[in-house]
């Protein structure tokens, strides 16, 4: 397992997502209110690009005709057959224990912590994917 | 199907109204005069052509020409007096009160039918129980009728024709389910009904065969509607009986319903579990007709696919005959324990007998 630098924080404002390639996998990185979450971009049902689906609320109901919405933007719907997943955990709505999409640990780190100016090198276990790291920016890391 | 010790309960036996005259003693004066003078023959509950065995098994018609199953003696002789010698029988009186457009007439006839059932049948034999006939097209009046009958312990469920003018899960029917639930009565959806609209979702069929074979689609539509509408979420204690509609179609419908629920459940967020869970908890089906495979191994598979041994209720469907493929031989292929549940225990739990 290594922590991969996948994006600057500025590139994924709250409510948006970025699809990245990490270690040969397509992964969606989501910013929910400043917190970052990463999910495998592959629906466990039939393999759709899950992380391209719509983000919506958690919809619950105390009884017929009553609709309650909560956690706006935290529920991801598969573009193919509409299965819903919790972006925070990767668990499916209809079977949280049995059906889930792989969720990866994320972290945010300042460029200065990733590239000590003294050496200009990336200290392990960080892996820069496609871009140079600047000490001026904050970065999103995904552990794969 | 045999049953040890006469513990069997026959969950679908028909009490046939011989003619509207039988109701006259139970009708209010206005309707007695009105019906007597206009020659109104009453609604007909003959879903099946009268000469066919689906209406009446050959040879059952009494010498006086009255319909089979129109007197308590017929049922004592042909049902209670025959194998499996049921300890109880549940009477369903098909009478198309839902075809009456006058709400007061529909209410009066329903009330008289229930009075007739109580007097001519329930009071005549303690082994009989009955479903409450309601003017289902007028939900408020149906609720009044349920409230009137619920105090008589001989009435053990509410009868709705499976054909209705709108799906039963729609909100306008909700008071009927609420009343049944309040009184602890199951609701039975029974083959047939004359609500005025066609018996298929695509219009009027040309042939009786189409209507008869296609009725399973109506059962499916109603079951899907009731679950999607949240009837069981509102009434967690409610039980639904599907009578005279077969049961072998159910597993395939549930596979589809569960699959679609996963992706569309946001529309009906009150439905929190897979539809098949609701069906197994809340729904019961009578065994006649079964419309199931004749091969015993395939038959066992279909019954296993129902996913619960609490769902089937033995029924003779007297006096109807469906030429059912599920012979005694295939039923005998089920385990003794399961047969005991189907013949007796499931109905005892449902009707508290
Ligand atoms: S592939 Fe995602 S719901 Fe079917």
GROMACS .gro file of C-alpha atoms and ligand atoms in nm:
model
  501
    1UNK     CA    1   0.000   0.000   0.000
    2UNK     CA    2   0.127   0.340  -0.091
    3UNK     CA    3  -0.013   0.688  -0.064
    4UNK     CA    4  -0.058   0.833  -0.407
    5UNK     CA    5  -0.073   1.203  -0.472
    6UNK     CA    6  -0.371   1.235  -0.703
    7UNK     CA    7  -0.472   1.599  -0.710
    8UNK     CA    8  -0.434   1.940  -0.566
    9UNK     CA    9  -0.706   2.031  -0.318
   10UNK     CA   10  -0.793   2.332  -0.534
   11UNK     CA   11  -0.878   2.109  -0.828
   12UNK     CA   12  -1.168   1.936  -0.644
   13UNK     CA   13  -1.386   2.204  -0.483
   14UNK     CA   14  -1.661   2.092  -0.245
   15UNK     CA   15  -1.944   1.912  -0.429
   16UNK     CA   16  -1.723   1.802  -0.716
   17UNK     CA   17  -1.524   1.496  -0.802
   18UNK     CA   18  -1.222   1.397  -1.004
   19UNK     CA   19  -1.154   1.069  -1.176
   20UNK     CA   20  -0.795   0.954  -1.145
   21UNK     CA   21  -0.587   0.654  -1.246
   22UNK     CA   22  -0.396   0.506  -0.958
   23UNK     CA   23  -0.193   0.188  -0.980
   24UNK     CA   24  -0.390   0.080  -1.284
   25UNK     CA   25  -0.728   0.146  -1.126
   26UNK     CA   26  -0.983   0.411  -1.210
   27UNK     CA   27  -1.082   0.588  -0.889
   28UNK     CA   28  -1.327   0.869  -0.815
   29UNK     CA   29  -1.215   1.129  -0.561
   30UNK     CA   30  -1.504   1.324  -0.408
   31UNK     CA   31  -1.501   1.641  -0.201
   32UNK     CA   32  -1.792   1.652   0.042
   33UNK     CA   33  -1.785   1.976   0.238
   34UNK     CA   34  -1.406   1.979   0.245
   35UNK     CA   35  -1.364   1.611   0.326
   36UNK     CA   36  -1.223   1.381   0.060
   37UNK     CA   37  -1.345   1.031  -0.022
   38UNK     CA   38  -1.221   0.790  -0.286
   39UNK     CA   39  -1.420   0.505  -0.444
   40UNK     CA   40  -1.332   0.250  -0.707
   41UNK     CA   41  -1.487   0.364  -1.034
   42UNK     CA   42  -1.649   0.028  -1.097
   43UNK     CA   43  -1.997  -0.069  -0.986
   44UNK     CA   44  -1.999  -0.409  -0.815
   45UNK     CA   45  -2.321  -0.489  -0.998
   46UNK     CA   46  -2.215  -0.502  -1.360
   47UNK     CA   47  -1.908  -0.286  -1.381
   48UNK     CA   48  -2.044   0.055  -1.483
   49UNK     CA   49  -1.826   0.364  -1.430
   50UNK     CA   50  -1.993   0.422  -1.096
   51UNK     CA   51  -1.813   0.744  -1.009
   52UNK     CA   52  -1.960   0.920  -1.311
   53UNK     CA   53  -2.310   0.881  -1.166
   54UNK     CA   54  -2.533   1.147  -1.012
   55UNK     CA   55  -2.483   1.261  -0.655
   56UNK     CA   56  -2.797   1.304  -0.453
   57UNK     CA   57  -2.938   1.302  -0.104
   58UNK     CA   58  -3.009   1.014   0.126
   59UNK     CA   59  -3.384   0.972   0.084
   60UNK     CA   60  -3.575   0.811   0.369
   61UNK     CA   61  -3.936   0.804   0.476
   62UNK     CA   62  -4.130   0.756   0.796
   63UNK     CA   63  -4.428   0.633   0.591
   64UNK     CA   64  -4.609   0.650   0.258
   65UNK     CA   65  -4.621   0.996   0.106
   66UNK     CA   66  -4.354   1.141   0.333
   67UNK     CA   67  -4.008   1.206   0.193
   68UNK     CA   68  -3.708   1.310   0.399
   69UNK     CA   69  -3.382   1.419   0.245
   70UNK     CA   70  -3.057   1.436   0.429
   71UNK     CA   71  -2.685   1.437   0.352
   72UNK     CA   72  -2.724   1.621   0.021
   73UNK     CA   73  -2.461   1.518  -0.233
   74UNK     CA   74  -2.339   1.218  -0.036
   75UNK     CA   75  -2.525   0.941  -0.216
   76UNK     CA   76  -2.387   0.828  -0.551
   77UNK     CA   77  -2.621   0.664  -0.803
   78UNK     CA   78  -2.484   0.422  -1.057
   79UNK     CA   79  -2.548   0.551  -1.409
   80UNK     CA   80  -2.656   0.209  -1.532
   81UNK     CA   81  -2.920   0.067  -1.296
   82UNK     CA   82  -2.948   0.324  -1.022
   83UNK     CA   83  -2.800   0.136  -0.729
   84UNK     CA   84  -2.714   0.388  -0.459
   85UNK     CA   85  -2.388   0.403  -0.268
   86UNK     CA   86  -2.278   0.602   0.033
   87UNK     CA   87  -1.979   0.806  -0.081
   88UNK     CA   88  -1.839   0.808   0.272
   89UNK     CA   89  -1.822   0.430   0.304
   90UNK     CA   90  -1.882   0.270  -0.036
   91UNK     CA   91  -2.174   0.074   0.112
   92UNK     CA   92  -2.477   0.018  -0.106
   93UNK     CA   93  -2.808   0.147   0.019
   94UNK     CA   94  -3.007  -0.173  -0.028
   95UNK     CA   95  -2.753  -0.413   0.118
   96UNK     CA   96  -2.483  -0.221   0.307
   97UNK     CA   97  -2.308  -0.530   0.438
   98UNK     CA   98  -2.329  -0.750   0.131
   99UNK     CA   99  -2.283  -0.505  -0.157
  100UNK     CA  100  -2.024  -0.232  -0.142
  101UNK     CA  101  -1.777  -0.061  -0.368
  102UNK     CA  102  -1.414  -0.043  -0.260
  103UNK     CA  103  -1.343   0.276  -0.064
  104UNK     CA  104  -0.989   0.400  -0.025
  105UNK     CA  105  -0.835   0.599   0.256
  106UNK     CA  106  -0.764   0.961   0.169
  107UNK     CA  107  -0.558   1.234   0.328
  108UNK     CA  108  -0.466   1.593   0.262
  109UNK     CA  109  -0.110   1.710   0.298
  110UNK     CA  110   0.071   2.034   0.220
  111UNK     CA  111   0.325   2.017  -0.056
  112UNK     CA  112   0.589   2.119   0.195
  113UNK     CA  113   0.536   1.793   0.382
  114UNK     CA  114   0.558   1.591   0.067
  115UNK     CA  115   0.866   1.753  -0.084
  116UNK     CA  116   1.107   1.872   0.182
  117UNK     CA  117   1.277   2.175   0.031
  118UNK     CA  118   1.608   2.049   0.161
  119UNK     CA  119   1.607   1.747  -0.071
  120UNK     CA  120   1.349   1.823  -0.341
  121UNK     CA  121   1.264   1.451  -0.328
  122UNK     CA  122   0.940   1.274  -0.257
  123UNK     CA  123   0.982   1.085   0.066
  124UNK     CA  124   0.826   0.738   0.068
  125UNK     CA  125   0.553   0.617   0.070
  126UNK     CA  126   0.425   0.896  -0.152
  127UNK     CA  127   0.388   0.841  -0.522
  128UNK     CA  128   0.337   1.135  -0.755
  129UNK     CA  129   0.114   1.030  -1.040
  130UNK     CA  130   0.121   1.287  -1.316
  131UNK     CA  131   0.233   1.619  -1.188
  132UNK     CA  132   0.505   1.801  -1.013
  133UNK     CA  133   0.448   1.879  -0.648
  134UNK     CA  134   0.480   2.235  -0.534
  135UNK     CA  135   0.535   2.341  -0.175
  136UNK     CA  136   0.282   2.619  -0.227
  137UNK     CA  137  -0.016   2.382  -0.263
  138UNK     CA  138  -0.214   2.129  -0.063
  139UNK     CA  139  -0.257   1.781  -0.208
  140UNK     CA  140  -0.507   1.499  -0.193
  141UNK     CA  141  -0.359   1.159  -0.124
  142UNK     CA  142  -0.524   0.824  -0.187
  143UNK     CA  143  -0.396   0.507  -0.029
  144UNK     CA  144  -0.399   0.213  -0.270
  145UNK     CA  145  -5.373  -3.394  -0.028
  146UNK     CA  146  -5.431  -3.586   0.291
  147UNK     CA  147  -5.412  -3.451   0.639
  148UNK     CA  148  -5.379  -3.642   0.961
  149UNK     CA  149  -5.646  -3.592   1.227
  150UNK     CA  150  -5.879  -3.363   1.033
  151UNK     CA  151  -5.682  -3.056   1.120
  152UNK     CA  152  -5.719  -2.924   0.767
  153UNK     CA  153  -5.862  -2.581   0.701
  154UNK     CA  154  -6.014  -2.514   0.363
  155UNK     CA  155  -5.933  -2.152   0.288
  156UNK     CA  156  -6.143  -2.096  -0.021
  157UNK     CA  157  -6.494  -2.235  -0.035
  158UNK     CA  158  -6.769  -2.054  -0.218
  159UNK     CA  159  -7.107  -1.972  -0.081
  160UNK     CA  160  -7.321  -1.907  -0.385
  161UNK     CA  161  -7.617  -1.673  -0.362
  162UNK     CA  162  -7.901  -1.863  -0.534
  163UNK     CA  163  -8.090  -1.547  -0.629
  164UNK     CA  164  -8.150  -1.195  -0.509
  165UNK     CA  165  -8.469  -1.318  -0.334
  166UNK     CA  166  -8.252  -1.483  -0.071
  167UNK     CA  167  -8.139  -1.136   0.031
  168UNK     CA  168  -8.483  -0.979   0.062
  169UNK     CA  169  -8.526  -1.059   0.433
  170UNK     CA  170  -8.199  -0.880   0.503
  171UNK     CA  171  -8.254  -0.568   0.296
  172UNK     CA  172  -8.395  -0.241   0.430
  173UNK     CA  173  -8.759  -0.181   0.335
  174UNK     CA  174  -8.676   0.067   0.060
  175UNK     CA  175  -8.445  -0.174  -0.118
  176UNK     CA  176  -8.680  -0.468  -0.065
  177UNK     CA  177  -8.953  -0.280  -0.245
  178UNK     CA  178  -8.723  -0.133  -0.506
  179UNK     CA  179  -8.563  -0.463  -0.595
  180UNK     CA  180  -8.893  -0.652  -0.577
  181UNK     CA  181  -9.072  -0.410  -0.806
  182UNK     CA  182  -8.799  -0.340  -1.059
  183UNK     CA  183  -8.710  -0.703  -1.106
  184UNK     CA  184  -8.344  -0.623  -1.051
  185UNK     CA  185  -8.165  -0.956  -1.057
  186UNK     CA  186  -7.879  -0.843  -0.842
  187UNK     CA  187  -7.513  -0.828  -0.924
  188UNK     CA  188  -7.367  -1.149  -1.054
  189UNK     CA  189  -7.053  -1.303  -0.920
  190UNK     CA  190  -7.024  -1.558  -1.197
  191UNK     CA  191  -6.673  -1.479  -1.314
  192UNK     CA  192  -6.680  -1.801  -1.509
  193UNK     CA  193  -6.931  -1.907  -1.774
  194UNK     CA  194  -7.198  -2.085  -1.568
  195UNK     CA  195  -7.184  -2.412  -1.761
  196UNK     CA  196  -6.809  -2.460  -1.728
  197UNK     CA  197  -6.640  -2.659  -1.452
  198UNK     CA  198  -6.456  -2.345  -1.341
  199UNK     CA  199  -6.798  -2.231  -1.216
  200UNK     CA  200  -6.931  -2.561  -1.094
  201UNK     CA  201  -6.787  -2.909  -1.099
  202UNK     CA  202  -6.995  -3.138  -1.320
  203UNK     CA  203  -7.253  -3.338  -1.131
  204UNK     CA  204  -7.287  -3.103  -0.836
  205UNK     CA  205  -7.605  -2.925  -0.939
  206UNK     CA  206  -7.890  -3.018  -0.708
  207UNK     CA  207  -8.204  -3.177  -0.855
  208UNK     CA  208  -8.406  -2.859  -0.797
  209UNK     CA  209  -8.177  -2.673  -1.034
  210UNK     CA  210  -8.040  -2.437  -0.772
  211UNK     CA  211  -7.668  -2.366  -0.795
  212UNK     CA  212  -7.416  -2.588  -0.622
  213UNK     CA  213  -7.279  -2.440  -0.300
  214UNK     CA  214  -7.593  -2.237  -0.249
  215UNK     CA  215  -7.695  -2.415   0.075
  216UNK     CA  216  -7.501  -2.505   0.384
  217UNK     CA  217  -7.593  -2.874   0.333
  218UNK     CA  218  -7.397  -2.873   0.006
  219UNK     CA  219  -7.084  -2.765   0.182
  220UNK     CA  220  -7.140  -3.000   0.472
  221UNK     CA  221  -7.168  -3.288   0.227
  222UNK     CA  222  -6.913  -3.193  -0.039
  223UNK     CA  223  -6.647  -3.012   0.162
  224UNK     CA  224  -6.666  -3.078   0.533
  225UNK     CA  225  -6.777  -3.436   0.474
  226UNK     CA  226  -6.503  -3.523   0.227
  227UNK     CA  227  -6.129  -3.579   0.258
  228UNK     CA  228  -5.938  -3.404   0.401
  229UNK     CA  229  -6.239  -3.349   0.633
  230UNK     CA  230  -6.154  -2.991   0.719
  231UNK     CA  231  -6.219  -2.873   1.071
  232UNK     CA  232  -6.303  -2.530   0.930
  233UNK     CA  233  -6.384  -2.376   0.595
  234UNK     CA  234  -6.354  -2.011   0.496
  235UNK     CA  235  -6.645  -1.895   0.281
  236UNK     CA  236  -6.591  -1.645   0.004
  237UNK     CA  237  -6.910  -1.519  -0.148
  238UNK     CA  238  -6.835  -1.382  -0.493
  239UNK     CA  239  -7.103  -1.134  -0.570
  240UNK     CA  240  -7.014  -0.842  -0.787
  241UNK     CA  241  -7.125  -0.561  -0.560
  242UNK     CA  242  -6.838  -0.364  -0.712
  243UNK     CA  243  -7.040  -0.350  -1.033
  244UNK     CA  244  -7.316  -0.142  -0.873
  245UNK     CA  245  -7.276   0.228  -0.946
  246UNK     CA  246  -7.536   0.339  -0.696
  247UNK     CA  247  -7.341   0.366  -0.371
  248UNK     CA  248  -7.648   0.314  -0.156
  249UNK     CA  249  -7.749   0.004  -0.349
  250UNK     CA  250  -7.394  -0.132  -0.330
  251UNK     CA  251  -7.388  -0.070   0.042
  252UNK     CA  252  -7.733  -0.221   0.102
  253UNK     CA  253  -7.660  -0.531  -0.103
  254UNK     CA  254  -7.323  -0.582   0.065
  255UNK     CA  255  -7.485  -0.550   0.405
  256UNK     CA  256  -7.762  -0.793   0.313
  257UNK     CA  257  -7.511  -1.043   0.176
  258UNK     CA  258  -7.320  -1.037   0.501
  259UNK     CA  259  -7.642  -1.076   0.701
  260UNK     CA  260  -7.737  -1.371   0.480
  261UNK     CA  261  -7.391  -1.526   0.525
  262UNK     CA  262  -7.417  -1.484   0.900
  263UNK     CA  263  -7.769  -1.625   0.922
  264UNK     CA  264  -7.772  -1.900   0.659
  265UNK     CA  265  -7.416  -2.022   0.694
  266UNK     CA  266  -7.220  -1.910   0.999
  267UNK     CA  267  -7.510  -1.966   1.238
  268UNK     CA  268  -7.585  -2.301   1.076
  269UNK     CA  269  -7.248  -2.466   1.117
  270UNK     CA  270  -6.981  -2.373   1.370
  271UNK     CA  271  -6.709  -2.500   1.138
  272UNK     CA  272  -6.771  -2.220   0.892
  273UNK     CA  273  -6.602  -1.883   0.881
  274UNK     CA  274  -6.653  -1.615   0.619
  275UNK     CA  275  -6.508  -1.314   0.445
  276UNK     CA  276  -6.683  -0.980   0.471
  277UNK     CA  277  -6.829  -0.864   0.140
  278UNK     CA  278  -6.770  -0.491   0.092
  279UNK     CA  279  -6.861  -0.229  -0.169
  280UNK     CA  280  -6.493  -0.190  -0.252
  281UNK     CA  281  -6.557   0.078  -0.516
  282UNK     CA  282  -6.675   0.311  -0.237
  283UNK     CA  283  -6.396   0.288   0.020
  284UNK     CA  284  -6.580   0.486   0.289
  285UNK     CA  285  -6.883   0.260   0.262
  286UNK     CA  286  -6.657  -0.044   0.260
  287UNK     CA  287  -6.505   0.075   0.587
  288UNK     CA  288  -6.853   0.111   0.740
  289UNK     CA  289  -6.938  -0.243   0.636
  290UNK     CA  290  -6.614  -0.378   0.785
  291UNK     CA  291  -6.689  -0.197   1.110
  292UNK     CA  292  -7.040  -0.344   1.118
  293UNK     CA  293  -6.925  -0.704   1.072
  294UNK     CA  294  -6.600  -0.711   1.263
  295UNK     CA  295  -6.778  -0.781   1.592
  296UNK     CA  296  -6.902  -1.117   1.464
  297UNK     CA  297  -6.616  -1.364   1.517
  298UNK     CA  298  -6.747  -1.573   1.227
  299UNK     CA  299  -6.615  -1.306   0.989
  300UNK     CA  300  -6.241  -1.358   0.967
  301UNK     CA  301  -6.131  -1.151   0.669
  302UNK     CA  302  -6.224  -0.880   0.423
  303UNK     CA  303  -6.290  -0.987   0.065
  304UNK     CA  304  -6.185  -0.773  -0.230
  305UNK     CA  305  -6.220  -0.878  -0.594
  306UNK     CA  306  -5.875  -0.885  -0.751
  307UNK     CA  307  -6.010  -0.676  -1.038
  308UNK     CA  308  -6.067  -0.319  -0.924
  309UNK     CA  309  -6.111   0.019  -1.084
  310UNK     CA  310  -5.765   0.129  -0.969
  311UNK     CA  311  -5.470  -0.060  -0.821
  312UNK     CA  312  -5.526  -0.135  -0.453
  313UNK     CA  313  -5.203   0.032  -0.350
  314UNK     CA  314  -5.339   0.370  -0.457
  315UNK     CA  315  -5.423   0.603  -0.172
  316UNK     CA  316  -5.799   0.604  -0.217
  317UNK     CA  317  -5.820   0.242  -0.102
  318UNK     CA  318  -5.608   0.301   0.205
  319UNK     CA  319  -5.900   0.338   0.448
  320UNK     CA  320  -6.016  -0.015   0.360
  321UNK     CA  321  -5.679  -0.163   0.452
  322UNK     CA  322  -5.666   0.054   0.763
  323UNK     CA  323  -6.006  -0.076   0.876
  324UNK     CA  324  -5.905  -0.437   0.817
  325UNK     CA  325  -5.581  -0.382   1.007
  326UNK     CA  326  -5.761  -0.209   1.292
  327UNK     CA  327  -5.983  -0.513   1.339
  328UNK     CA  328  -5.697  -0.759   1.290
  329UNK     CA  329  -5.858  -0.903   0.976
  330UNK     CA  330  -5.660  -1.025   0.676
  331UNK     CA  331  -5.764  -0.893   0.336
  332UNK     CA  332  -5.825  -1.151   0.063
  333UNK     CA  333  -5.794  -1.062  -0.303
  334UNK     CA  334  -5.998  -1.315  -0.492
  335UNK     CA  335  -6.011  -1.406  -0.861
  336UNK     CA  336  -6.259  -1.196  -1.056
  337UNK     CA  337  -6.449  -0.876  -1.009
  338UNK     CA  338  -6.658  -0.654  -1.233
  339UNK     CA  339  -6.526  -0.302  -1.176
  340UNK     CA  340  -6.620  -0.183  -1.524
  341UNK     CA  341  -6.275  -0.171  -1.673
  342UNK     CA  342  -6.119  -0.452  -1.876
  343UNK     CA  343  -5.963  -0.754  -1.708
  344UNK     CA  344  -5.634  -0.699  -1.888
  345UNK     CA  345  -5.412  -0.388  -1.882
  346UNK     CA  346  -5.437  -0.359  -2.261
  347UNK     CA  347  -5.812  -0.373  -2.302
  348UNK     CA  348  -6.083  -0.627  -2.356
  349UNK     CA  349  -5.978  -0.982  -2.448
  350UNK     CA  350  -6.165  -1.171  -2.717
  351UNK     CA  351  -6.189  -1.503  -2.537
  352UNK     CA  352  -6.271  -1.634  -2.193
  353UNK     CA  353  -5.943  -1.827  -2.203
  354UNK     CA  354  -5.749  -1.503  -2.227
  355UNK     CA  355  -5.925  -1.352  -1.931
  356UNK     CA  356  -5.893  -1.666  -1.722
  357UNK     CA  357  -5.526  -1.739  -1.794
  358UNK     CA  358  -5.437  -1.370  -1.781
  359UNK     CA  359  -5.585  -1.313  -1.436
  360UNK     CA  360  -5.249  -1.395  -1.278
  361UNK     CA  361  -5.129  -1.066  -1.426
  362UNK     CA  362  -5.398  -0.885  -1.233
  363UNK     CA  363  -5.284  -1.051  -0.911
  364UNK     CA  364  -4.929  -0.945  -0.985
  365UNK     CA  365  -5.029  -0.587  -1.055
  366UNK     CA  366  -5.221  -0.567  -0.728
  367UNK     CA  367  -4.942  -0.721  -0.525
  368UNK     CA  368  -4.682  -0.486  -0.672
  369UNK     CA  369  -4.911  -0.189  -0.613
  370UNK     CA  370  -4.989  -0.277  -0.252
  371UNK     CA  371  -4.622  -0.315  -0.164
  372UNK     CA  372  -4.505  -0.009  -0.358
  373UNK     CA  373  -4.786   0.197  -0.210
  374UNK     CA  374  -4.661   0.120   0.138
  375UNK     CA  375  -4.973  -0.056   0.267
  376UNK     CA  376  -4.762  -0.292   0.477
  377UNK     CA  377  -4.540  -0.009   0.598
  378UNK     CA  378  -4.849   0.165   0.728
  379UNK     CA  379  -5.000  -0.156   0.865
  380UNK     CA  380  -4.721  -0.387   0.975
  381UNK     CA  381  -4.968  -0.638   1.118
  382UNK     CA  382  -5.178  -0.668   0.803
  383UNK     CA  383  -5.192  -0.995   0.610
  384UNK     CA  384  -5.299  -1.034   0.248
  385UNK     CA  385  -5.439  -1.354   0.100
  386UNK     CA  386  -5.434  -1.414  -0.275
  387UNK     CA  387  -5.716  -1.656  -0.341
  388UNK     CA  388  -5.785  -1.859  -0.652
  389UNK     CA  389  -5.502  -1.695  -0.839
  390UNK     CA  390  -5.237  -1.969  -0.844
  391UNK     CA  391  -4.897  -1.929  -0.685
  392UNK     CA  392  -4.633  -2.070  -0.921
  393UNK     CA  393  -4.597  -1.732  -1.088
  394UNK     CA  394  -4.482  -1.565  -0.769
  395UNK     CA  395  -4.106  -1.649  -0.759
  396UNK     CA  396  -4.041  -1.506  -1.106
  397UNK     CA  397  -4.232  -1.190  -1.021
  398UNK     CA  398  -4.032  -1.144  -0.701
  399UNK     CA  399  -3.699  -1.180  -0.880
  400UNK     CA  400  -3.799  -0.896  -1.107
  401UNK     CA  401  -3.957  -0.683  -0.835
  402UNK     CA  402  -3.652  -0.712  -0.605
  403UNK     CA  403  -3.416  -0.633  -0.889
  404UNK     CA  404  -3.602  -0.319  -0.991
  405UNK     CA  405  -3.649  -0.205  -0.633
  406UNK     CA  406  -3.271  -0.182  -0.587
  407UNK     CA  407  -3.241   0.091  -0.846
  408UNK     CA  408  -3.579   0.261  -0.812
  409UNK     CA  409  -3.642   0.252  -0.441
  410UNK     CA  410  -3.590   0.629  -0.404
  411UNK     CA  411  -3.939   0.666  -0.550
  412UNK     CA  412  -4.086   0.468  -0.262
  413UNK     CA  413  -3.845   0.529   0.026
  414UNK     CA  414  -4.097   0.391   0.278
  415UNK     CA  415  -4.024   0.048   0.134
  416UNK     CA  416  -3.707  -0.025   0.326
  417UNK     CA  417  -3.662  -0.394   0.255
  418UNK     CA  418  -3.665  -0.597  -0.067
  419UNK     CA  419  -4.025  -0.653  -0.182
  420UNK     CA  420  -3.982  -1.030  -0.146
  421UNK     CA  421  -3.930  -0.978   0.228
  422UNK     CA  422  -4.268  -0.807   0.251
  423UNK     CA  423  -4.434  -1.079   0.048
  424UNK     CA  424  -4.296  -1.357   0.265
  425UNK     CA  425  -4.401  -1.181   0.581
  426UNK     CA  426  -4.741  -1.049   0.479
  427UNK     CA  427  -4.878  -1.250   0.187
  428UNK     CA  428  -5.048  -1.590   0.177
  429UNK     CA  429  -5.171  -1.778  -0.130
  430UNK     CA  430  -5.433  -2.047  -0.164
  431UNK     CA  431  -5.342  -2.375  -0.329
  432UNK     CA  432  -5.629  -2.401  -0.577
  433UNK     CA  433  -5.546  -2.366  -0.854
  434UNK     CA  434  -5.174  -2.422  -0.817
  435UNK     CA  435  -5.084  -2.392  -1.185
  436UNK     CA  436  -4.757  -2.559  -1.103
  437UNK     CA  437  -4.541  -2.824  -1.271
  438UNK     CA  438  -4.667  -3.182  -1.289
  439UNK     CA  439  -4.320  -3.319  -1.234
  440UNK     CA  440  -4.277  -3.373  -0.858
  441UNK     CA  441  -3.917  -3.252  -0.852
  442UNK     CA  442  -4.001  -2.935  -1.044
  443UNK     CA  443  -4.301  -2.884  -0.820
  444UNK     CA  444  -4.084  -2.905  -0.509
  445UNK     CA  445  -3.850  -2.650  -0.667
  446UNK     CA  446  -4.130  -2.402  -0.730
  447UNK     CA  447  -4.260  -2.437  -0.376
  448UNK     CA  448  -3.906  -2.392  -0.242
  449UNK     CA  449  -3.862  -2.081  -0.456
  450UNK     CA  450  -4.146  -1.918  -0.266
  451UNK     CA  451  -3.881  -1.886   0.005
  452UNK     CA  452  -4.108  -1.945   0.302
  453UNK     CA  453  -4.309  -2.242   0.421
  454UNK     CA  454  -4.565  -2.013   0.584
  455UNK     CA  455  -4.722  -1.884   0.265
  456UNK     CA  456  -4.945  -2.153   0.119
  457UNK     CA  457  -5.298  -2.217   0.243
  458UNK     CA  458  -5.487  -2.530   0.146
  459UNK     CA  459  -5.806  -2.461  -0.047
  460UNK     CA  460  -6.050  -2.681  -0.237
  461UNK     CA  461  -6.206  -2.386  -0.419
  462UNK     CA  462  -6.537  -2.573  -0.405
  463UNK     CA  463  -6.748  -2.579  -0.620
  464UNK     CA  464  -6.506  -2.466  -0.889
  465UNK     CA  465  -6.280  -2.706  -1.077
  466UNK     CA  466  -5.968  -2.586  -1.254
  467UNK     CA  467  -5.836  -2.913  -1.395
  468UNK     CA  468  -5.532  -2.846  -1.188
  469UNK     CA  469  -5.200  -2.991  -1.292
  470UNK     CA  470  -5.088  -3.012  -0.930
  471UNK     CA  471  -5.231  -3.352  -0.847
  472UNK     CA  472  -5.233  -3.517  -0.507
  473UNK     CA  473  -4.920  -3.699  -0.617
  474UNK     CA  474  -4.710  -3.385  -0.650
  475UNK     CA  475  -4.836  -3.248  -0.318
  476UNK     CA  476  -4.738  -3.577  -0.156
  477UNK     CA  477  -4.385  -3.512  -0.273
  478UNK     CA  478  -4.351  -3.229  -0.023
  479UNK     CA  479  -4.225  -3.304   0.325
  480UNK     CA  480  -4.482  -3.404   0.586
  481UNK     CA  481  -4.389  -3.099   0.789
  482UNK     CA  482  -4.452  -2.863   0.500
  483UNK     CA  483  -4.778  -3.035   0.412
  484UNK     CA  484  -4.890  -2.993   0.771
  485UNK     CA  485  -4.827  -2.621   0.747
  486UNK     CA  486  -5.006  -2.587   0.415
  487UNK     CA  487  -5.305  -2.795   0.524
  488UNK     CA  488  -5.346  -2.649   0.867
  489UNK     CA  489  -5.087  -2.453   1.062
  490UNK     CA  490  -5.055  -2.160   0.824
  491UNK     CA  491  -5.429  -2.099   0.820
  492UNK     CA  492  -5.462  -2.150   1.194
  493UNK     CA  493  -5.204  -1.881   1.254
  494UNK     CA  494  -5.363  -1.649   1.000
  495UNK     CA  495  -5.725  -1.683   1.112
  496UNK     CA  496  -5.644  -1.754   1.478
  497UNK     CA  497  -5.831  -2.085   1.467
  498LIG     S1  498  -2.385  -0.157  -1.301
  498LIG    FE1  499  -2.420  -0.027  -1.139
  498LIG     S2  500  -2.624  -0.060  -1.087
  498LIG    FE2  501  -2.591  -0.198  -1.246
   0.00000   0.00000   0.00000
